[in-house]
């Protein structure tokens, strides 16, 4: 540590050691943790869970032909997500949206299972076509009785409508 | 509070924060519980303070 830095208070030394990038990343991580808590509360809400499940299953039929091969090497963990992408991904994980797709078809072959667990990944990668209308459908059902939860879902659906390039860091 | 939040977010974006993510938080802020709103505001205010400190020292 140089002589000049030694004269500073610990707080000032800490500021000097930080870069804008590390500070931003640190506070984004804290916000993501807050968001996970909020999203998990949504999952515990019985009506939200029911309507999300129904909305997901309504879309499964259209995509049931997707096979496990389609997701080979394309797991979300392999992708580098932007802060907005992490918010959407955390929402899918915390609310368990991926798991809702498993029950509808009754199929237990590899394709169906992979589809179910990859629904979240697929929804993120192709958000405008899949995740956004799913969330909107659930939000509309919830609006009358649970306006706040409906607003959350609408807010996430608007994010999901944006081009998927905003979710993935280049 | 809405004006304060907007101003803080604008200042953070000027200092390099991610616009898309912060705009999302601005959208859902009214629907957060009081404790969630407080936690978010503390997060944003502390970050702004830190980034301003770095900017002043550089």
mmCIF file with all atom_site columns, C-alpha atoms in Angstrom, chain A residues 58-131:
data_model
loop_
_atom_site.group_PDB
_atom_site.id
_atom_site.type_symbol
_atom_site.label_atom_id
_atom_site.label_alt_id
_atom_site.label_comp_id
_atom_site.label_asym_id
_atom_site.label_entity_id
_atom_site.label_seq_id
_atom_site.pdbx_PDB_ins_code
_atom_site.Cartn_x
_atom_site.Cartn_y
_atom_site.Cartn_z
_atom_site.occupancy
_atom_site.B_iso_or_equiv
_atom_site.pdbx_formal_charge
_atom_site.auth_seq_id
_atom_site.auth_comp_id
_atom_site.auth_asym_id
_atom_site.auth_atom_id
_atom_site.pdbx_PDB_model_num
ATOM 1  C CA . UNK A 1 58  ? -51.392 -24.283 -22.363 1.00 0.00 ? 58  UNK A CA 1
ATOM 2  C CA . UNK A 1 59  ? -48.191 -23.596 -24.284 1.00 0.00 ? 59  UNK A CA 1
ATOM 3  C CA . UNK A 1 60  ? -46.659 -27.037 -23.884 1.00 0.00 ? 60  UNK A CA 1
ATOM 4  C CA . UNK A 1 61  ? -48.918 -28.594 -26.482 1.00 0.00 ? 61  UNK A CA 1
ATOM 5  C CA . UNK A 1 62  ? -47.531 -26.304 -29.145 1.00 0.00 ? 62  UNK A CA 1
ATOM 6  C CA . UNK A 1 63  ? -43.956 -27.256 -28.412 1.00 0.00 ? 63  UNK A CA 1
ATOM 7  C CA . UNK A 1 64  ? -44.241 -30.908 -27.475 1.00 0.00 ? 64  UNK A CA 1
ATOM 8  C CA . UNK A 1 65  ? -42.328 -31.946 -30.555 1.00 0.00 ? 65  UNK A CA 1
ATOM 9  C CA . UNK A 1 66  ? -39.170 -30.342 -29.276 1.00 0.00 ? 66  UNK A CA 1
ATOM 10 C CA . UNK A 1 67  ? -36.673 -33.018 -28.455 1.00 0.00 ? 67  UNK A CA 1
ATOM 11 C CA . UNK A 1 68  ? -33.802 -33.295 -26.025 1.00 0.00 ? 68  UNK A CA 1
ATOM 12 C CA . UNK A 1 69  ? -31.391 -32.820 -28.890 1.00 0.00 ? 69  UNK A CA 1
ATOM 13 C CA . UNK A 1 70  ? -32.605 -29.284 -29.395 1.00 0.00 ? 70  UNK A CA 1
ATOM 14 C CA . UNK A 1 71  ? -31.103 -28.309 -26.063 1.00 0.00 ? 71  UNK A CA 1
ATOM 15 C CA . UNK A 1 72  ? -27.807 -30.065 -26.380 1.00 0.00 ? 72  UNK A CA 1
ATOM 16 C CA . UNK A 1 73  ? -25.106 -27.680 -25.291 1.00 0.00 ? 73  UNK A CA 1
ATOM 17 C CA . UNK A 1 74  ? -27.538 -24.866 -24.772 1.00 0.00 ? 74  UNK A CA 1
ATOM 18 C CA . UNK A 1 75  ? -28.166 -24.870 -21.056 1.00 0.00 ? 75  UNK A CA 1
ATOM 19 C CA . UNK A 1 76  ? -28.638 -21.490 -19.474 1.00 0.00 ? 76  UNK A CA 1
ATOM 20 C CA . UNK A 1 77  ? -25.668 -22.095 -17.204 1.00 0.00 ? 77  UNK A CA 1
ATOM 21 C CA . UNK A 1 78  ? -23.493 -22.122 -20.288 1.00 0.00 ? 78  UNK A CA 1
ATOM 22 C CA . UNK A 1 79  ? -24.701 -18.772 -21.421 1.00 0.00 ? 79  UNK A CA 1
ATOM 23 C CA . UNK A 1 80  ? -23.453 -15.481 -20.122 1.00 0.00 ? 80  UNK A CA 1
ATOM 24 C CA . UNK A 1 81  ? -26.516 -13.523 -19.056 1.00 0.00 ? 81  UNK A CA 1
ATOM 25 C CA . UNK A 1 82  ? -26.972 -9.784  -18.735 1.00 0.00 ? 82  UNK A CA 1
ATOM 26 C CA . UNK A 1 83  ? -28.381 -8.401  -15.458 1.00 0.00 ? 83  UNK A CA 1
ATOM 27 C CA . UNK A 1 84  ? -31.839 -8.387  -17.060 1.00 0.00 ? 84  UNK A CA 1
ATOM 28 C CA . UNK A 1 85  ? -31.336 -11.943 -18.279 1.00 0.00 ? 85  UNK A CA 1
ATOM 29 C CA . UNK A 1 86  ? -30.425 -13.002 -14.747 1.00 0.00 ? 86  UNK A CA 1
ATOM 30 C CA . UNK A 1 87  ? -33.637 -11.433 -13.442 1.00 0.00 ? 87  UNK A CA 1
ATOM 31 C CA . UNK A 1 88  ? -35.782 -13.393 -15.909 1.00 0.00 ? 88  UNK A CA 1
ATOM 32 C CA . UNK A 1 89  ? -33.824 -16.595 -15.321 1.00 0.00 ? 89  UNK A CA 1
ATOM 33 C CA . UNK A 1 90  ? -34.081 -16.191 -11.536 1.00 0.00 ? 90  UNK A CA 1
ATOM 34 C CA . UNK A 1 91  ? -37.830 -15.707 -11.948 1.00 0.00 ? 91  UNK A CA 1
ATOM 35 C CA . UNK A 1 92  ? -38.169 -18.922 -13.945 1.00 0.00 ? 92  UNK A CA 1
ATOM 36 C CA . UNK A 1 93  ? -36.108 -20.870 -11.398 1.00 0.00 ? 93  UNK A CA 1
ATOM 37 C CA . UNK A 1 94  ? -37.664 -19.378 -8.253  1.00 0.00 ? 94  UNK A CA 1
ATOM 38 C CA . UNK A 1 95  ? -41.256 -19.800 -9.424  1.00 0.00 ? 95  UNK A CA 1
ATOM 39 C CA . UNK A 1 96  ? -40.514 -23.285 -10.749 1.00 0.00 ? 96  UNK A CA 1
ATOM 40 C CA . UNK A 1 97  ? -41.979 -22.517 -14.164 1.00 0.00 ? 97  UNK A CA 1
ATOM 41 C CA . UNK A 1 98  ? -39.839 -25.205 -15.776 1.00 0.00 ? 98  UNK A CA 1
ATOM 42 C CA . UNK A 1 99  ? -41.327 -27.867 -13.532 1.00 0.00 ? 99  UNK A CA 1
ATOM 43 C CA . UNK A 1 100 ? -44.912 -27.042 -14.463 1.00 0.00 ? 100 UNK A CA 1
ATOM 44 C CA . UNK A 1 101 ? -44.477 -28.438 -17.934 1.00 0.00 ? 101 UNK A CA 1
ATOM 45 C CA . UNK A 1 102 ? -43.720 -31.957 -16.769 1.00 0.00 ? 102 UNK A CA 1
ATOM 46 C CA . UNK A 1 103 ? -47.206 -33.058 -15.802 1.00 0.00 ? 103 UNK A CA 1
ATOM 47 C CA . UNK A 1 104 ? -49.313 -32.170 -18.820 1.00 0.00 ? 104 UNK A CA 1
ATOM 48 C CA . UNK A 1 105 ? -48.430 -34.789 -21.344 1.00 0.00 ? 105 UNK A CA 1
ATOM 49 C CA . UNK A 1 106 ? -47.945 -37.754 -19.048 1.00 0.00 ? 106 UNK A CA 1
ATOM 50 C CA . UNK A 1 107 ? -44.955 -38.644 -21.164 1.00 0.00 ? 107 UNK A CA 1
ATOM 51 C CA . UNK A 1 108 ? -41.918 -39.832 -19.312 1.00 0.00 ? 108 UNK A CA 1
ATOM 52 C CA . UNK A 1 109 ? -39.585 -40.304 -22.249 1.00 0.00 ? 109 UNK A CA 1
ATOM 53 C CA . UNK A 1 110 ? -36.375 -38.398 -22.454 1.00 0.00 ? 110 UNK A CA 1
ATOM 54 C CA . UNK A 1 111 ? -37.728 -35.781 -24.821 1.00 0.00 ? 111 UNK A CA 1
ATOM 55 C CA . UNK A 1 112 ? -40.599 -34.854 -22.508 1.00 0.00 ? 112 UNK A CA 1
ATOM 56 C CA . UNK A 1 113 ? -38.405 -34.725 -19.428 1.00 0.00 ? 113 UNK A CA 1
ATOM 57 C CA . UNK A 1 114 ? -35.758 -32.716 -21.198 1.00 0.00 ? 114 UNK A CA 1
ATOM 58 C CA . UNK A 1 115 ? -38.444 -30.438 -22.522 1.00 0.00 ? 115 UNK A CA 1
ATOM 59 C CA . UNK A 1 116 ? -39.853 -29.900 -19.048 1.00 0.00 ? 116 UNK A CA 1
ATOM 60 C CA . UNK A 1 117 ? -36.540 -29.088 -17.459 1.00 0.00 ? 117 UNK A CA 1
ATOM 61 C CA . UNK A 1 118 ? -35.480 -27.073 -20.438 1.00 0.00 ? 118 UNK A CA 1
ATOM 62 C CA . UNK A 1 119 ? -38.706 -25.101 -20.652 1.00 0.00 ? 119 UNK A CA 1
ATOM 63 C CA . UNK A 1 120 ? -37.092 -22.458 -18.541 1.00 0.00 ? 120 UNK A CA 1
ATOM 64 C CA . UNK A 1 121 ? -34.046 -22.343 -20.753 1.00 0.00 ? 121 UNK A CA 1
ATOM 65 C CA . UNK A 1 122 ? -36.190 -22.327 -23.875 1.00 0.00 ? 122 UNK A CA 1
ATOM 66 C CA . UNK A 1 123 ? -38.474 -19.652 -22.503 1.00 0.00 ? 123 UNK A CA 1
ATOM 67 C CA . UNK A 1 124 ? -35.501 -17.459 -21.821 1.00 0.00 ? 124 UNK A CA 1
ATOM 68 C CA . UNK A 1 125 ? -33.912 -18.054 -25.178 1.00 0.00 ? 125 UNK A CA 1
ATOM 69 C CA . UNK A 1 126 ? -37.144 -17.501 -27.106 1.00 0.00 ? 126 UNK A CA 1
ATOM 70 C CA . UNK A 1 127 ? -38.918 -15.231 -24.643 1.00 0.00 ? 127 UNK A CA 1
ATOM 71 C CA . UNK A 1 128 ? -41.054 -13.148 -26.945 1.00 0.00 ? 128 UNK A CA 1
ATOM 72 C CA . UNK A 1 129 ? -42.816 -16.214 -28.354 1.00 0.00 ? 129 UNK A CA 1
ATOM 73 C CA . UNK A 1 130 ? -43.260 -18.276 -25.229 1.00 0.00 ? 130 UNK A CA 1
ATOM 74 C CA . UNK A 1 131 ? -42.596 -16.755 -21.843 1.00 0.00 ? 131 UNK A CA 1
#
